[in-house]
Amino acid sequence: MSTAPQEQGRRVTTLELFFDLVFVFTLTQLTVLLAGDLSFATAGRVALIFVVLFWMYGAYAYLTNQVPPDRPSRRLLLMLGMGAFLVCALAIPRVFDDTGVVFGLGFLLVVVVHTALYTRSHGWDSVWYGVSNGLAALSVTAAGLFDGLAADGLWLLAIALQFVTPYVAEHGPGRRDGRTPDALRVQLGSLDPAHFVERHGLLLIIALGESVISIGVGIGDLPLTPGLFGGAFLALALAVALWWTYFVRDEEGAEAAFRATPPPDRWRLAMNAYYYAFLPMLLGIACLAAGVKKALGHLTEHLHTGPSLALAGGVALFLSGDVAFRAAMRLRPLRFRTAATPVALACALLGVHVCAAVELLSLVAVLAAMLGVEAHSCASAARTQDFARS
């Protein structure tokens, strides 16, 4: 099967970018939820919510890669999906109190719109793919009727149901046209590498932008002293270092890795790199933003464990996700980022025992050292290869 049309590379449309802006509002709301109670219990629930939401974001990103929103009917359906994500976002701050059912119904609409759009490219057989997602949405809706462990259990059930979807897509019913599993895998993997990589890169840059907004939220009405400006610049430098970590090397290498991967294997690569690996990266940005909000008003003070762990843990989460991303895409080297991950996490001790400013400075230093050593190593390896060729 020829993949030439997909290899030409389609750009992300402004409507898709608009969709991503609405979706990132859910990440902002999760930051609000986490910043309100920086505890392990809240962090666990934030993770549950985001895993469920990001699954369907990934489904929409995959969908618009194969079904471009280039017709009025598709655009209107995608806008309806945006509205459904907005409902979910607005319900997030009290989703485990009194807005759980509202969140679930909004999420059910997210699934229904996605399934309707998916039939435009894969036919009515693809309705089967939406069954497990629909059951997951019903599980989340039911969770809104319960409290405590029962609600948490229903959220976990929703995640388990979502994770069944790839198996249903590859092996489940709905092959009335006689397609073999191999043919299905080719169709599932016939994505446009340039568009898919750009779409997720834009999502990441919007999320990083939200972390910059958290600087302003953290400062609030505080007097603009030189020390406060210094803390704000450190927080910005931290966001810039995370940008550099992914966008300077990883994005270009990811597109090349996609192009080198046969279509039957691309959809699994997309799952491993842009869902499983992106989850900790985006959650890391949310944690970092929550930590920045709490730290900027207390730069010269000892931080409580929660804000300190949010700062350092956010960076460590991002790095661990980036290591997983590079491993999935077979991008090298990995050792410098792997080594930097526990070092970044250990910086939480500085926030607790010294002050917030020292923790921020240390995190920036860890990332700068990691990127510098990695760049020097790559340059040395390139010179060695050139010398060997000559």
Coordinates of C-alpha atoms in Angstrom, one line a residue:
M1 CA 0.0 0.0 0.0
S2 CA 1.4 3.4 -1.0
T3 CA 1.7 6.0 1.6
A4 CA 2.9 8.8 -0.7
P5 CA -0.1 11.2 0.0
Q6 CA 0.6 11.0 3.7
E7 CA 4.3 11.6 3.3
Q8 CA 3.9 15.0 1.7
G9 CA 3.1 16.5 5.1
R10 CA -0.1 18.5 5.9
R11 CA 0.0 21.5 8.3
V12 CA -2.1 21.7 11.4
T13 CA -5.2 23.9 10.7
T14 CA -6.1 26.9 12.8
L15 CA -9.3 25.1 13.9
E16 CA -7.2 22.2 15.3
L17 CA -5.0 24.7 17.1
F18 CA -8.2 26.4 18.5
F19 CA -9.3 22.9 19.7
D20 CA -6.0 22.5 21.5
L21 CA -6.4 25.8 23.2
V22 CA -9.7 24.7 24.6
F23 CA -8.2 21.3 25.7
V24 CA -5.3 22.9 27.5
F25 CA -7.9 24.8 29.6
T26 CA -8.5 21.4 31.2
L27 CA -4.8 21.2 32.1
T28 CA -5.1 24.7 33.6
Q29 CA -8.1 23.6 35.7
L30 CA -6.1 20.6 36.9
T31 CA -3.4 23.0 38.0
V32 CA -6.0 25.0 39.9
L33 CA -7.2 21.8 41.5
L34 CA -3.7 20.7 42.5
A35 CA -2.6 24.1 43.7
G36 CA -5.6 24.2 46.0
D37 CA -4.5 21.1 47.8
L38 CA -0.9 20.0 47.2
S39 CA -1.3 16.5 48.6
F40 CA -0.6 13.0 47.3
A41 CA -4.3 12.2 47.3
T42 CA -5.1 15.3 45.1
A43 CA -2.2 14.6 42.9
G44 CA -3.4 11.0 42.3
R45 CA -6.9 12.3 41.4
V46 CA -5.4 14.9 39.1
A47 CA -3.6 12.1 37.4
L48 CA -6.8 10.0 37.0
I49 CA -8.7 12.9 35.4
F50 CA -5.9 13.8 33.0
V51 CA -5.3 10.2 31.9
V52 CA -9.0 9.9 31.0
L53 CA -9.0 13.3 29.2
F54 CA -5.8 12.9 27.4
W55 CA -6.9 9.6 26.0
M56 CA -9.7 11.3 24.1
Y57 CA -7.5 14.3 23.1
G58 CA -5.1 11.7 21.5
A59 CA -8.1 10.2 19.8
Y60 CA -9.1 13.5 18.3
A61 CA -5.5 14.3 17.3
Y62 CA -5.4 10.9 15.5
L63 CA -8.8 11.5 14.0
T64 CA -8.1 14.9 12.5
N65 CA -4.8 13.6 11.1
Q66 CA -6.9 11.2 9.0
V67 CA -10.1 13.2 8.7
P68 CA -9.1 16.9 8.1
P69 CA -11.7 19.4 9.3
D70 CA -11.9 20.8 5.7
R71 CA -15.7 20.6 5.3
P72 CA -18.5 22.5 7.2
S73 CA -20.0 19.3 8.7
R74 CA -16.6 18.2 10.1
R75 CA -15.8 21.7 11.4
L76 CA -19.2 21.9 13.2
L77 CA -18.7 18.5 14.8
L78 CA -15.2 19.4 15.9
M79 CA -16.5 22.6 17.4
L80 CA -19.1 20.6 19.3
G81 CA -16.3 18.4 20.6
M82 CA -14.6 21.6 21.8
G83 CA -17.7 22.6 23.6
A84 CA -17.8 19.2 25.3
F85 CA -14.2 19.5 26.5
L86 CA -15.1 23.0 27.8
V87 CA -17.9 21.4 29.9
C88 CA -15.4 18.9 31.3
A89 CA -12.9 21.7 32.1
L90 CA -15.4 23.8 33.9
A91 CA -16.4 20.8 36.0
I92 CA -12.9 19.8 37.0
P93 CA -12.3 21.9 40.2
R94 CA -15.2 20.2 42.0
V95 CA -15.4 17.0 40.0
F96 CA -15.0 14.8 43.1
D97 CA -17.5 16.9 45.1
D98 CA -20.7 17.9 43.2
T99 CA -19.9 18.3 39.4
G100 CA -18.9 14.7 38.7
V101 CA -22.0 13.9 36.7
V102 CA -21.7 17.1 34.7
F103 CA -18.1 16.2 33.9
G104 CA -19.2 12.7 32.9
L105 CA -22.0 13.9 30.6
G106 CA -19.6 16.4 28.9
F107 CA -17.1 13.6 28.4
L108 CA -19.8 11.3 27.0
L109 CA -20.5 14.0 24.4
V110 CA -16.7 14.1 23.7
V111 CA -16.8 10.4 22.9
V112 CA -20.0 10.6 20.8
V113 CA -18.7 13.4 18.6
H114 CA -15.4 11.6 18.1
T115 CA -17.1 8.4 17.1
A116 CA -19.4 10.2 14.7
L117 CA -16.4 11.9 13.0
Y118 CA -14.4 8.7 12.9
T119 CA -17.1 7.0 10.8
R120 CA -16.2 9.6 8.1
S121 CA -12.9 7.9 7.3
H122 CA -13.2 4.3 8.7
G123 CA -16.9 3.6 7.9
W124 CA -19.6 2.4 10.3
D125 CA -17.4 -0.5 11.3
S126 CA -15.4 2.0 13.4
V127 CA -18.4 2.4 15.7
W128 CA -17.0 -0.6 17.6
Y129 CA -14.0 1.5 18.5
G130 CA -16.2 3.9 20.3
V131 CA -18.0 1.3 22.4
S132 CA -15.2 0.9 25.0
N133 CA -14.7 4.7 25.1
G134 CA -18.5 5.2 25.6
L135 CA -18.5 2.7 28.5
A136 CA -15.5 4.6 30.0
A137 CA -17.5 7.8 29.8
L138 CA -20.5 6.1 31.5
S139 CA -18.2 4.9 34.2
V140 CA -16.9 8.4 34.8
T141 CA -20.5 9.7 34.9
A142 CA -21.4 7.0 37.5
A143 CA -18.4 8.0 39.6
G144 CA -20.1 11.4 40.1
L145 CA -22.7 9.6 42.1
F146 CA -20.3 8.2 44.6
D147 CA -17.6 9.4 47.0
G148 CA -14.2 8.1 48.1
L149 CA -12.8 4.8 47.0
A150 CA -15.9 3.9 45.0
A151 CA -15.5 7.0 42.8
D152 CA -11.8 6.4 42.4
G153 CA -12.5 2.8 41.5
L154 CA -14.9 3.9 38.7
W155 CA -12.3 6.3 37.4
L156 CA -9.8 3.4 37.3
L157 CA -12.4 1.3 35.5
A158 CA -12.8 4.0 32.9
I159 CA -9.0 4.0 32.2
A160 CA -9.0 0.2 31.9
L161 CA -11.9 0.4 29.4
Q162 CA -10.1 3.0 27.4
F163 CA -7.0 0.9 27.2
V164 CA -9.0 -1.9 25.7
T165 CA -9.8 0.3 22.7
P166 CA -6.5 -0.4 20.8
Y167 CA -7.1 -4.1 21.1
V168 CA -10.7 -3.7 19.8
A169 CA -9.4 -1.6 16.9
E170 CA -6.9 -4.2 15.9
H171 CA -8.7 -7.5 16.7
G172 CA -12.3 -6.7 17.5
P173 CA -15.4 -7.2 15.3
G174 CA -16.5 -4.9 12.6
R175 CA -14.6 -6.2 9.6
R176 CA -17.6 -6.8 7.3
D177 CA -15.6 -5.8 4.2
G178 CA -13.2 -8.7 4.7
R179 CA -10.2 -6.7 5.8
T180 CA -7.5 -8.7 7.5
P181 CA -5.8 -7.5 10.8
D182 CA -2.8 -6.5 8.8
A183 CA -4.9 -4.4 6.5
L184 CA -6.5 -2.7 9.5
R185 CA -3.1 -2.0 11.0
V186 CA -2.0 -0.4 7.7
Q187 CA -5.1 1.8 7.8
L188 CA -4.6 2.7 11.4
G189 CA -1.0 3.5 10.7
S190 CA -1.5 5.6 7.6
L191 CA -1.1 8.8 9.5
D192 CA 0.7 11.9 8.3
P193 CA 4.0 12.1 10.3
A194 CA 4.5 15.9 9.8
H195 CA 1.0 16.8 10.9
F196 CA 1.0 14.4 13.9
V197 CA 4.3 15.5 15.2
E198 CA 3.5 19.2 14.7
R199 CA 0.0 18.8 16.4
H200 CA 1.5 17.4 19.6
G201 CA 4.4 19.9 19.6
L202 CA 1.8 22.7 19.4
L203 CA 0.0 21.1 22.3
L204 CA 3.2 21.0 24.4
I205 CA 4.1 24.7 23.6
I206 CA 0.6 25.8 24.6
A207 CA 0.9 23.8 27.9
L208 CA 4.3 25.5 28.5
G209 CA 2.6 28.8 27.9
E210 CA 0.2 28.0 30.7
S211 CA 3.1 27.5 33.0
V212 CA 4.3 31.0 32.1
I213 CA 0.8 32.3 33.0
S214 CA 1.2 30.7 36.4
I215 CA 4.1 33.1 37.0
G216 CA 1.7 36.0 36.8
V217 CA -0.9 34.2 38.9
G218 CA 1.8 33.4 41.6
I219 CA 2.9 37.0 41.8
G220 CA -0.6 38.4 42.0
D221 CA -0.7 41.8 43.8
L222 CA 2.8 41.4 45.4
P223 CA 5.1 44.4 45.2
L224 CA 7.4 44.2 42.1
T225 CA 10.7 44.1 43.9
P226 CA 14.1 43.0 42.3
G227 CA 13.9 39.7 44.2
L228 CA 10.4 39.0 42.8
F229 CA 11.6 39.7 39.3
G230 CA 14.6 37.4 39.9
G231 CA 12.2 34.6 40.9
A232 CA 10.0 35.2 37.9
F233 CA 13.0 35.1 35.6
L234 CA 14.1 31.8 37.2
A235 CA 10.6 30.3 36.6
L236 CA 10.7 31.5 33.0
A237 CA 14.1 30.1 32.6
L238 CA 12.8 26.7 33.9
A239 CA 10.0 26.8 31.3
V240 CA 12.5 27.7 28.5
A241 CA 14.8 24.8 29.6
L242 CA 11.9 22.4 29.3
W243 CA 11.1 23.9 25.8
W244 CA 14.8 23.4 24.8
T245 CA 14.7 19.8 26.1
Y246 CA 12.0 18.8 23.6
F247 CA 12.0 21.2 20.7
V248 CA 15.6 21.6 19.9
R249 CA 16.3 17.9 19.2
D250 CA 13.3 15.6 19.8
E251 CA 10.6 17.0 17.5
E252 CA 12.7 16.9 14.3
G253 CA 14.0 13.4 15.2
A254 CA 10.5 12.2 15.9
E255 CA 9.2 13.1 12.5
A256 CA 12.2 11.3 10.9
A257 CA 11.5 8.2 13.0
F258 CA 7.8 8.2 12.0
R259 CA 8.8 8.4 8.3
A260 CA 11.2 5.5 8.7
T261 CA 8.5 3.3 10.4
P262 CA 6.3 1.1 8.2
P263 CA 2.6 2.1 8.3
P264 CA 1.5 -1.1 10.1
D265 CA 3.7 -0.1 13.0
R266 CA 3.1 3.6 13.1
W267 CA -0.1 3.6 15.2
R268 CA 1.6 1.6 18.0
L269 CA 4.6 4.0 17.8
A270 CA 2.1 6.9 18.1
M271 CA 0.5 5.3 21.2
N272 CA 3.8 4.7 22.9
A273 CA 5.4 8.1 22.1
Y274 CA 2.5 10.5 22.0
Y275 CA 0.2 9.0 24.6
Y276 CA 2.1 7.0 27.2
A277 CA 5.2 9.2 27.1
F278 CA 3.4 12.5 26.7
L279 CA 1.3 11.8 29.8
P280 CA 4.1 12.4 32.3
M281 CA 5.4 15.3 30.3
L282 CA 2.1 17.2 30.4
L283 CA 1.4 16.2 33.9
G284 CA 4.9 17.4 34.8
I285 CA 4.1 20.9 33.4
A286 CA 0.9 21.0 35.4
C287 CA 2.7 20.1 38.6
L288 CA 5.4 22.7 37.9
A289 CA 2.8 25.4 37.3
A290 CA 1.1 24.6 40.6
G291 CA 4.5 24.7 42.3
V292 CA 5.4 28.1 40.7
K293 CA 2.1 29.6 41.9
K294 CA 2.9 28.6 45.5
A295 CA 6.6 29.4 45.4
L296 CA 6.8 32.9 43.9
G297 CA 5.3 34.5 47.0
H298 CA 7.7 32.8 49.3
L299 CA 11.0 33.0 47.5
T300 CA 13.2 33.5 50.5
E301 CA 11.3 31.1 52.8
H302 CA 11.4 27.4 53.5
L303 CA 8.7 25.7 51.3
H304 CA 6.3 23.2 52.6
T305 CA 6.8 19.7 51.2
G306 CA 3.8 20.0 48.7
P307 CA 5.0 23.1 46.7
S308 CA 8.6 21.9 46.8
L309 CA 7.7 18.5 45.5
A310 CA 5.4 20.1 42.8
L311 CA 8.4 22.1 41.5
A312 CA 11.0 19.4 41.5
G313 CA 8.6 16.6 40.8
G314 CA 7.1 18.4 37.8
V315 CA 10.6 18.7 36.2
A316 CA 11.4 15.1 37.0
L317 CA 8.0 13.9 35.5
F318 CA 8.7 15.9 32.4
L319 CA 12.2 14.4 32.0
S320 CA 11.0 10.9 32.7
G321 CA 8.3 11.3 30.0
D322 CA 10.9 12.7 27.6
V323 CA 13.2 9.8 28.2
A324 CA 10.3 7.4 27.5
F325 CA 9.5 9.4 24.3
R326 CA 13.1 9.2 23.1
A327 CA 13.3 5.5 23.8
A328 CA 10.1 4.9 21.8
M329 CA 11.4 7.0 18.9
R330 CA 14.9 5.5 19.2
L331 CA 16.5 8.9 19.7
R332 CA 19.8 9.0 21.4
P333 CA 21.4 9.7 23.8
L334 CA 19.3 8.8 26.8
R335 CA 21.8 8.6 29.6
F336 CA 22.1 12.3 30.4
R337 CA 18.4 12.9 30.7
T338 CA 18.0 9.7 32.7
A339 CA 20.7 10.8 35.1
A340 CA 19.2 14.3 35.5
T341 CA 15.7 13.0 36.4
P342 CA 16.5 11.9 40.0
V343 CA 18.8 14.9 40.5
A344 CA 16.0 17.2 39.6
L345 CA 13.7 15.4 42.1
A346 CA 16.3 15.7 44.8
C347 CA 16.2 19.5 44.4
A348 CA 12.9 19.4 46.4
L349 CA 15.1 19.0 49.5
L350 CA 16.6 22.4 48.8
G351 CA 13.2 24.0 48.8
V352 CA 12.2 22.5 52.1
H353 CA 15.5 23.1 53.9
V354 CA 16.9 26.2 52.2
C355 CA 14.4 28.3 50.2
A356 CA 12.2 28.4 47.1
A357 CA 14.7 30.6 45.2
V358 CA 17.5 28.2 45.7
E359 CA 15.3 25.3 44.5
L360 CA 14.3 27.2 41.4
L361 CA 18.0 28.1 40.7
S362 CA 19.1 24.5 41.2
L363 CA 16.5 23.1 38.8
V364 CA 17.5 25.6 36.1
A365 CA 21.2 24.6 36.7
V366 CA 20.4 20.9 36.5
L367 CA 18.6 21.3 33.1
A368 CA 21.3 23.6 31.7
A369 CA 24.1 21.2 32.7
M370 CA 22.2 18.3 31.2
L371 CA 21.6 20.1 27.9
G372 CA 25.1 21.4 27.8
V373 CA 26.8 18.0 28.4
E374 CA 24.4 16.3 26.0
A375 CA 25.2 18.9 23.3
H376 CA 28.9 18.5 23.8
S377 CA 28.6 14.7 23.7
C378 CA 26.6 14.8 20.4
A379 CA 29.1 17.3 18.8
S380 CA 32.0 15.0 19.8
A381 CA 30.3 12.0 18.4
A382 CA 29.6 13.9 15.1
R383 CA 33.2 14.9 14.8
T384 CA 34.3 11.3 15.4
Q385 CA 32.0 10.1 12.7
D386 CA 33.3 12.8 10.2
F387 CA 36.8 11.8 11.0
A388 CA 36.1 8.1 10.4
R389 CA 34.5 8.9 7.1
S390 CA 37.5 10.9 6.0

